[in-house]
Short mmCIF file of C-alpha atoms in Angstrom, two decimals:
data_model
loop_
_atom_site.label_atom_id
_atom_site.label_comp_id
_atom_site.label_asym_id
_atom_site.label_seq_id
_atom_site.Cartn_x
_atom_site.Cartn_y
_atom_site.Cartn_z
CA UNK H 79 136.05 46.52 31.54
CA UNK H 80 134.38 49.02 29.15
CA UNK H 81 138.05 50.76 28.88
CA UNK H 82 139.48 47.22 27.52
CA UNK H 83 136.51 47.12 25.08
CA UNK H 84 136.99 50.24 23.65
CA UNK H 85 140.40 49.91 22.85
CA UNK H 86 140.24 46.47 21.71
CA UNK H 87 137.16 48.24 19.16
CA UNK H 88 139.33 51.05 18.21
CA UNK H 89 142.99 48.90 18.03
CA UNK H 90 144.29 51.37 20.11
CA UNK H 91 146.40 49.08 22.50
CA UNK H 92 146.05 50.62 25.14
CA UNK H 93 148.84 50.53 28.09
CA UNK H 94 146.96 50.40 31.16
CA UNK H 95 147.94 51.92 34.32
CA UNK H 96 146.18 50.66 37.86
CA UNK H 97 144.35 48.35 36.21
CA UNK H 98 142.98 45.61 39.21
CA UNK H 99 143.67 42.13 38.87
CA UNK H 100 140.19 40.94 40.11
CA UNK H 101 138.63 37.95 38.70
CA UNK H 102 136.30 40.19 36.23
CA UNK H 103 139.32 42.15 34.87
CA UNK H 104 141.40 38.68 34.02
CA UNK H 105 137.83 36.98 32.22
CA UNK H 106 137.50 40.18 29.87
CA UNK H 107 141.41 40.29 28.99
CA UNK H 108 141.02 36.27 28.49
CA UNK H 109 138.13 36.42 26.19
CA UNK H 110 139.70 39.92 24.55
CA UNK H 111 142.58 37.56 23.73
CA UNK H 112 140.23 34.55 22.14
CA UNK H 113 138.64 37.49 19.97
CA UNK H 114 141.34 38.50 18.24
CA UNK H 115 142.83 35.61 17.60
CA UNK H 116 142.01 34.06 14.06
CA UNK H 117 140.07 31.09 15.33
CA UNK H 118 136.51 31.32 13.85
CA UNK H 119 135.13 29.22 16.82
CA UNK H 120 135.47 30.57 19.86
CA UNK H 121 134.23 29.63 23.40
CA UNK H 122 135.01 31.96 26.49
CA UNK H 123 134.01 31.09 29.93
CA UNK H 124 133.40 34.27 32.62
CA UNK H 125 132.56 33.12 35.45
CA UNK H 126 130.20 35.16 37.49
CA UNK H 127 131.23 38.38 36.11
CA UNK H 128 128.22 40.49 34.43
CA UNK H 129 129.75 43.25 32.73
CA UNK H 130 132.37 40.99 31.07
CA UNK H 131 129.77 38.80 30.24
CA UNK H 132 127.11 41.31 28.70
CA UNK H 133 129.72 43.47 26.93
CA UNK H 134 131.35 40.35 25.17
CA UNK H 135 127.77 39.33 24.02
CA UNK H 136 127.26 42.79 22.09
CA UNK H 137 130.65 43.38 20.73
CA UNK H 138 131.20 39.90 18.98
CA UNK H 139 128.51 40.79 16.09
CA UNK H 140 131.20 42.37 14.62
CA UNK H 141 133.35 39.75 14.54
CA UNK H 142 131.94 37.57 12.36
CA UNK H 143 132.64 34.15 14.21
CA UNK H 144 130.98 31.76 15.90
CA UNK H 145 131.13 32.80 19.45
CA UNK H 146 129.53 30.27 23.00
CA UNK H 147 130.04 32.61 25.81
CA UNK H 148 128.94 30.92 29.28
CA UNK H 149 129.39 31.14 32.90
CA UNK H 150 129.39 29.33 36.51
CA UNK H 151 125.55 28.42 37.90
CA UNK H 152 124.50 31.76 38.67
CA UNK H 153 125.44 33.52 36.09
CA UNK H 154 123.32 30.80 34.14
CA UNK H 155 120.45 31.87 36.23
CA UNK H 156 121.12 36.15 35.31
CA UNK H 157 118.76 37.20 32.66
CA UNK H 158 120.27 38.03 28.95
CA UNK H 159 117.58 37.76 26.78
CA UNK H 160 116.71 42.19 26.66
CA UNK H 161 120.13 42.21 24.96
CA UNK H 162 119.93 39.55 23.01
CA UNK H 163 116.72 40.64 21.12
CA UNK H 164 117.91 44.37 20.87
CA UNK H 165 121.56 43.03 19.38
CA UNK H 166 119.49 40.66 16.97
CA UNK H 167 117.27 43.89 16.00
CA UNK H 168 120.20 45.53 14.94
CA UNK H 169 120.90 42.64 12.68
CA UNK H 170 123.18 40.04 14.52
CA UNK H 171 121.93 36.50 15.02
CA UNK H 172 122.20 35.37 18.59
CA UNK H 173 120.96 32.48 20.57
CA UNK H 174 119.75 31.26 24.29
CA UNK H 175 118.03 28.43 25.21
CA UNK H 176 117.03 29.98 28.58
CA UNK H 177 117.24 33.80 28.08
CA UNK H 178 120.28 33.53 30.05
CA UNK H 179 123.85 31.94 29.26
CA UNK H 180 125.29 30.20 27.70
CA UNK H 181 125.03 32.29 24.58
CA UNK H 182 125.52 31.01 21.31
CA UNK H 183 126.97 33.96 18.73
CA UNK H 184 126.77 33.36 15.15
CA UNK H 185 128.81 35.06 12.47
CA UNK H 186 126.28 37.05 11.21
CA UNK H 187 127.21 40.90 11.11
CA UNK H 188 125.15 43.62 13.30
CA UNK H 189 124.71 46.36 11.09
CA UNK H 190 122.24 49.10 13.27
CA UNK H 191 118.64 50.80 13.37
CA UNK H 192 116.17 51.39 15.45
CA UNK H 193 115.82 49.64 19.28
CA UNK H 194 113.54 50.23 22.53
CA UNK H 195 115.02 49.22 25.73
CA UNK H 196 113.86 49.36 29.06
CA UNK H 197 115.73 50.92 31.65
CA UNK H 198 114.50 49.34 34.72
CA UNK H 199 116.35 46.15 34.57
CA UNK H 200 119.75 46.31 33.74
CA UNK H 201 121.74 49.45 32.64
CA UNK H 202 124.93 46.87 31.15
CA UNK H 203 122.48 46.32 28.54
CA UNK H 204 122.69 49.88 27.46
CA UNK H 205 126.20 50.35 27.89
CA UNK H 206 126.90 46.90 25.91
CA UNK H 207 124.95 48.62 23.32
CA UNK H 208 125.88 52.17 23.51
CA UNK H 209 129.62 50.98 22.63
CA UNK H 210 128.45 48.86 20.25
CA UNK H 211 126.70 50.64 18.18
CA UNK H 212 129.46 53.34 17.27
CA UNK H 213 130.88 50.43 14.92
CA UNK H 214 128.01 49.23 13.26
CA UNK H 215 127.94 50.17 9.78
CA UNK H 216 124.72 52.27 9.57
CA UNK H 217 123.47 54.67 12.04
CA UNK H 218 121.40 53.67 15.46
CA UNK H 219 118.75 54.76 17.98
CA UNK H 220 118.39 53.51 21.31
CA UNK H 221 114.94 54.11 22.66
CA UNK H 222 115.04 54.17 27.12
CA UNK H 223 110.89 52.92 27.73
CA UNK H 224 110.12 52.77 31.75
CA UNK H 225 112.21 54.48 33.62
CA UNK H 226 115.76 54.31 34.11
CA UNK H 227 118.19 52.60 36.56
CA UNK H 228 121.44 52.85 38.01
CA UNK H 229 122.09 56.17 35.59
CA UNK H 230 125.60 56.76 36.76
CA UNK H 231 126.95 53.77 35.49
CA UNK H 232 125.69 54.81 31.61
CA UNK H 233 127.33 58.09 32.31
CA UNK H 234 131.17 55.88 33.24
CA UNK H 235 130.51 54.60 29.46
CA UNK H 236 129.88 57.72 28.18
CA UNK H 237 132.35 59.63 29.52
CA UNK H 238 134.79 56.81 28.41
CA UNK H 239 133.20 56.81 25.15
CA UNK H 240 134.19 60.45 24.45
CA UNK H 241 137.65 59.65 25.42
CA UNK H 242 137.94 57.31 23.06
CA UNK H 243 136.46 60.00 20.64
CA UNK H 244 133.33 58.21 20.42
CA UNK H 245 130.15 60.10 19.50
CA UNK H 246 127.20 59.48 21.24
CA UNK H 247 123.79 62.03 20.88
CA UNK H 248 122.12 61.99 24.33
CA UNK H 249 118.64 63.13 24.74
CA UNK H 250 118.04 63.53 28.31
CA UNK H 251 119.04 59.79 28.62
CA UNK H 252 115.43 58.88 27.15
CA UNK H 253 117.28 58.00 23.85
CA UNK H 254 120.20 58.16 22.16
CA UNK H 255 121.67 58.27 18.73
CA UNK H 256 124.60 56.75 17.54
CA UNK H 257 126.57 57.65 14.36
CA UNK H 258 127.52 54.26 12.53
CA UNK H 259 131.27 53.53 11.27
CA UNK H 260 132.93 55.55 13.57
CA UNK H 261 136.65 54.57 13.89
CA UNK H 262 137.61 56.49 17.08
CA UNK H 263 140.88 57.83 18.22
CA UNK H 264 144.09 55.60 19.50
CA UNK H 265 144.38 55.57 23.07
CA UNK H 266 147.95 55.19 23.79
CA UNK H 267 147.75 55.22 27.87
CA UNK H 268 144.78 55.49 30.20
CA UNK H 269 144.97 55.44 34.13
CA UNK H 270 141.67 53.48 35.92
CA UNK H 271 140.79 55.14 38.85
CA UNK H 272 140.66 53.26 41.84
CA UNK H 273 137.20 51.53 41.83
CA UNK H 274 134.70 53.41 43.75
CA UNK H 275 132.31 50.53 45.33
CA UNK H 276 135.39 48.86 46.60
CA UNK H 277 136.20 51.71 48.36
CA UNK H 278 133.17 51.99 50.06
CA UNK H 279 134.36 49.36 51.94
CA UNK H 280 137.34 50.44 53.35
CA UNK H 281 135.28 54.27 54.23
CA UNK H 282 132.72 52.31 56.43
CA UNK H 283 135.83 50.30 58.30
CA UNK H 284 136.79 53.79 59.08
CA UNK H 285 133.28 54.82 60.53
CA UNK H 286 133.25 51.15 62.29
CA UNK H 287 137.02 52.02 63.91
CA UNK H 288 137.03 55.48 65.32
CA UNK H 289 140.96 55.06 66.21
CA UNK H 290 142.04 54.63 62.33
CA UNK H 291 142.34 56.63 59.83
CA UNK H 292 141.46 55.35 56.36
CA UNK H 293 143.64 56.95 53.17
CA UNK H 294 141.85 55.52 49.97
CA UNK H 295 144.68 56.51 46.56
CA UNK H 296 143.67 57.61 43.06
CA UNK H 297 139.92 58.01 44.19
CA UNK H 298 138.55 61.65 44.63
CA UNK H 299 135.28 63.07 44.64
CA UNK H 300 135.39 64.49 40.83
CA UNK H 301 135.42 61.07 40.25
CA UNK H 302 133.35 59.51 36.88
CA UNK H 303 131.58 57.00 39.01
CA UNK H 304 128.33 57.40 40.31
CA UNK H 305 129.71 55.30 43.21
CA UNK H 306 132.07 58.11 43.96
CA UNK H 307 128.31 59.49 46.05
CA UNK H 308 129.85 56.81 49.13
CA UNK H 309 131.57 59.76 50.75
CA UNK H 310 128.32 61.65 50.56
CA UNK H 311 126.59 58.92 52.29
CA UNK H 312 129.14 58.39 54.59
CA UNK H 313 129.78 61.83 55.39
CA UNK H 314 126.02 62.33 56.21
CA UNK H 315 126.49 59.31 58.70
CA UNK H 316 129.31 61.36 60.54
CA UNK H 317 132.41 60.62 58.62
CA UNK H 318 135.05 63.43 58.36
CA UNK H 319 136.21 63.61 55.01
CA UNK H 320 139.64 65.25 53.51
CA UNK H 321 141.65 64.90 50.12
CA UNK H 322 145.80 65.21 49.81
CA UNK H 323 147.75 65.02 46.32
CA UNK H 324 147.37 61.23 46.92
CA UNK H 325 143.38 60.70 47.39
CA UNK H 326 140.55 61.17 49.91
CA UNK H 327 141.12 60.46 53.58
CA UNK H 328 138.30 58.89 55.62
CA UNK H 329 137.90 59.10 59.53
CA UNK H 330 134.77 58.56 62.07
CA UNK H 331 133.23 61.37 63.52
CA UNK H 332 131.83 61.75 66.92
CA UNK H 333 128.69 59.50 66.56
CA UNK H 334 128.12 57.31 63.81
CA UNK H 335 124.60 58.87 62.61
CA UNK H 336 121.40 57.12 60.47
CA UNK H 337 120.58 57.62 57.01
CA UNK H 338 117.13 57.04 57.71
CA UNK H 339 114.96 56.87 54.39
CA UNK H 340 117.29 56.77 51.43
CA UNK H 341 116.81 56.11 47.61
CA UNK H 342 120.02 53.91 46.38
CA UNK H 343 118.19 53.46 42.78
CA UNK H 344 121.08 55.32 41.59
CA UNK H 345 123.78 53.48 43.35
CA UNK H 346 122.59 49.64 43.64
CA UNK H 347 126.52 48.55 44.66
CA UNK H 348 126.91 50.61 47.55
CA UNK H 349 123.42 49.19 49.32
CA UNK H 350 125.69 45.82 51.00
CA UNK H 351 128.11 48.83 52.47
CA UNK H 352 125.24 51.05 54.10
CA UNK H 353 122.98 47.47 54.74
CA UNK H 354 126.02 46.78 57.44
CA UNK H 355 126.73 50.27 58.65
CA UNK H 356 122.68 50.71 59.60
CA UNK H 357 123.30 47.69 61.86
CA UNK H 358 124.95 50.07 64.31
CA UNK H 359 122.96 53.41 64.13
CA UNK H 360 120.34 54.44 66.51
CA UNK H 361 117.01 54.27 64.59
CA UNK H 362 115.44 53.10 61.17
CA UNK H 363 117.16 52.87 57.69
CA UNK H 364 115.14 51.93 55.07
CA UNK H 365 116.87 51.74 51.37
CA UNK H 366 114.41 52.51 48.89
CA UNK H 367 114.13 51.58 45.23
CA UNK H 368 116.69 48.67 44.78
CA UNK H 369 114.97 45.79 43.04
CA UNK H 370 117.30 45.23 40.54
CA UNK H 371 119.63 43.56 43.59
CA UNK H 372 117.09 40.63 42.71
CA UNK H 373 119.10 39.59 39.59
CA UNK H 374 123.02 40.66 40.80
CA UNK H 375 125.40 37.56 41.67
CA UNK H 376 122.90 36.82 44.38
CA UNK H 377 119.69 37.86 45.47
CA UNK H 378 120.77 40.43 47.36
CA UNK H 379 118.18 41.48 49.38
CA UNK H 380 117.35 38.36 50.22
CA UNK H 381 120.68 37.33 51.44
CA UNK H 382 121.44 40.66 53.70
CA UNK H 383 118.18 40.14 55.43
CA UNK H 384 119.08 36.34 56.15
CA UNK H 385 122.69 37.52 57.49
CA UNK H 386 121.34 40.76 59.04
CA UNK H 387 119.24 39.22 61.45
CA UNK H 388 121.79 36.57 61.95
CA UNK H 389 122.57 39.42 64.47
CA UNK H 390 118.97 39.70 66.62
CA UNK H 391 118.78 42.82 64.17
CA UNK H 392 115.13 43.42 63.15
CA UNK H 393 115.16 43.42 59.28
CA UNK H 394 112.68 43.86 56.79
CA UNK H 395 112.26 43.35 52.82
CA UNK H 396 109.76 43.97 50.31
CA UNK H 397 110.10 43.99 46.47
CA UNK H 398 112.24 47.18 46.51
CA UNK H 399 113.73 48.16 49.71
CA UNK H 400 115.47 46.54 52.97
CA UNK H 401 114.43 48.03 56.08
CA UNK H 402 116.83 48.02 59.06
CA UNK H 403 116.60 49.14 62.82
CA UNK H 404 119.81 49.48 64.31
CA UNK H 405 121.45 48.53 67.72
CA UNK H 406 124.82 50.85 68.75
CA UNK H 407 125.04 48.86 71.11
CA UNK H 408 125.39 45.47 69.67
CA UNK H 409 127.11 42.60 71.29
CA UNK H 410 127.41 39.09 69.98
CA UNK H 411 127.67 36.40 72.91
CA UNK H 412 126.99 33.60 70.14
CA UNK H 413 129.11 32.26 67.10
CA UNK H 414 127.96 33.56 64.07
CA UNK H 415 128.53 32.11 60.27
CA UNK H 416 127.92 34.07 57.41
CA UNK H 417 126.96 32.84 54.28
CA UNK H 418 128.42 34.51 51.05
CA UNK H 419 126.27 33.24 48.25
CA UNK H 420 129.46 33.17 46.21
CA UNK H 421 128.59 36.64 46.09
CA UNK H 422 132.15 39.22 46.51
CA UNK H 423 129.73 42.11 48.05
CA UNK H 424 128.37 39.83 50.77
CA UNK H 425 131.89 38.74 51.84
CA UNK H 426 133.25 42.79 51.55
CA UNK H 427 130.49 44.26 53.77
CA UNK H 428 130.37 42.13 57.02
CA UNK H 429 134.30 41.75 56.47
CA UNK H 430 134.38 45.57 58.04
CA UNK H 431 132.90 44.13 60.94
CA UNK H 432 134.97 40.79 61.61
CA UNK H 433 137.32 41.71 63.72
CA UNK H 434 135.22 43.64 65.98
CA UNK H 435 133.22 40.61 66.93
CA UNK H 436 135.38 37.65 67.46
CA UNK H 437 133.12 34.93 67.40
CA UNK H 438 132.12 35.98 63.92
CA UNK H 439 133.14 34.03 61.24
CA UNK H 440 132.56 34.81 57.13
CA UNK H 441 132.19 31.66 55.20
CA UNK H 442 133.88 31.70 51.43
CA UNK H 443 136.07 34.65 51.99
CA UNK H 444 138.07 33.90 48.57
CA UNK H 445 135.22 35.11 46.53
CA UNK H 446 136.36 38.77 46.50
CA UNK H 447 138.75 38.16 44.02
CA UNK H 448 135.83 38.73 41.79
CA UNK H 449 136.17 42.55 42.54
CA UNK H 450 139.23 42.82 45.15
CA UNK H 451 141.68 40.44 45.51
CA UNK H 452 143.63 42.08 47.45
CA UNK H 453 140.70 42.92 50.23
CA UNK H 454 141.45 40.81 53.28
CA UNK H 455 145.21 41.67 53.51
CA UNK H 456 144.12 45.38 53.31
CA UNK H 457 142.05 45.32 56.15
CA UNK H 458 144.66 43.77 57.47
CA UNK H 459 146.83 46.48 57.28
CA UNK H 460 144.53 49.07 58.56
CA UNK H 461 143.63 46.61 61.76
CA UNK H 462 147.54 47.23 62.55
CA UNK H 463 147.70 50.66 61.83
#
């Protein structure tokens, strides 16, 4: 998504090479489509899709049209309205009734200055902003107050930033300043690397089937994304980990190990993956510093602890972690139904489980298409390897 913004911003139309056709993807190229159109009323509809939907929101100040962006229930429910008052500090003129969508844009140019953010709640506020800001017409500061969350994903827009010869000034990610009518360069192709959080997916299959062997293409571990840290995680659980020309290959080791006590502050996406994986380790995981699940397509901590102990697992929350002691020996002698929440991580996780337990069943399975349509008919695959 931020590599379709940018080259919509700098008109560099972009060919696109492994670029998924999840639900999130198709929204942003929908709505990319509306933009640039000459229609000066514009509505676009996105679903549940976050990113789409906060990076749309910052970008169409430019435009200077009258823009409703809205989504599905929940993302009615996902808070907006930190963007919304740092975009109309820069200058545009942006409404919500609810601090959440729908959004009402109207065609009132940003044109920069001086904002404050804080860090702790969402970092797609900050990457809306941060490629937003490179083509406003006078120069910007964005100001990080409390401290920061989910840092790797800020450094996936910076990084693409720069290779879309973007300039950003970062000082120790506490603020940054952002030279104003900057045109960029043309980029004419640009490969997306297989998407990281997915993956994690398909590594913890591997740990949860010690006869396969998991190869994962266009993913290895100089990857941009923070979530790339799965194979760290994984590895410390046991995993034997190797990379060919293609990508990284993932196998179980011996004994499929804890994590015990484990700050994912840095990696919110990958908590679902590890949530599942504790389920069957010998002792106590607790993942530490994740409160931001609160306001992601679900409540997420809520909903792993209701599935979790669907299982006779002992489970705990609080505001910021989800404590977990594990069985290796779990059975299930009962039928078992878990709820999704509509949510594509809920589905993904326990799906690396279903066909060890047969009287399992996952409710709403056609919601990964938000992230991975293709995910059941990969596991698939690996089941008959």
């Amino acid at each position: 998504n931020r590599a379709l913004i940018l080259s919509f911003l700098t008109k560099s139309n972009t060919k696109f090479k492994n670029l998924p056709d999840s639900d999130d993807v198709l929204y942003m190229q929908k709505a990319l489509k509306k933009l640039k159109s000459k229609d000066k009323k514009i509505s676009i509809y996105t679903g549940n899709a976050g990113t789409t939907t906060r990076f749309l929101t910052a970008i169409s100040p430019l435009l200077e049209k009258e823009i409703k962006i809205d989504g599905n229930k929940r993302m009615q429910e996902r808070p907006i309205k930190i963007l919304i008052d740092a975009l109309n500090k820069l200058g545009a003129d942006i409404t919500s009734k609810t601090g959440c969508p729908p959004v009402k844009i109207n065609p009132q140019k940003a044109k920069g200055g001086n904002i404050s953010l804080a860090g702790n709640v969402s970092s797609q506020y900050i990457s809306a902003l941060l490629m937003l800001t490179p083509f406003l017409e006078n120069d910007s500061k964005i100001k990080i107050t409390k401290k920061l969350y989910s840092k790797p994903y800020i450094e996936i827009t910076l990084n693409l930033l720069n290779k879309f010869g973007l300039k950003v000034k970062n000082n120790k990610f506490a603020q940054f300043s952002v030279k104003g009518s900057q045109q960029g360069e043309k980029v004419k192709t640009f490969t997306i690397e297989a998407d990281a959080s997915s993956a994690s997916y398909l590594g913890a299959y591997a740990l949860m089937h010690p006869d396969k062997e998991v190869q994962i293409n266009n993913l290895f571990k100089n990857s941009i994304q923070g979530d790339i840290t799965f194979l760290k995680y994984l590895k410390k659980m046991g995993a034997v980990i190797k990379e060919n020309k293609k990508g990284t290959i993932i196998k179980a080791g011996k004994k499929l190990k804890c994590l015990g006590k484990i700050d994912m502050n840095s990696t919110p996406d990958l908590v679902m993956t590890f949530a599942v994986l504790a389920m069957f380790t010998e002792g106590k995981t607790k993942i530490t510093n994740v409160e931001n699940l609160k306001i992601k397509e679900t409540d997420r901590l809520e909903a792993l602890k209701n599935e979790i102990s669907k299982f006779g697992i002992k489970v705990k929350t609080g505001k910021s972690y989800i404590e977990i002691i594990g069985n290796p020996k779990l059975t299930i002698d009962k039928k078992i139904e878990i709820e999704t929440y509509d949510d594509h991580r809920m589905a993904m996780c326990f799906g690396i489980i279903e066909d060890l337990f047969p009287k399992l069943k996952i409710k709403n399975k056609k919601c990964v298409s938000k992230s991975y349509t293709s995910y059941w008919d990969d596991l698939i695959k690996l089941t008959r390897k």
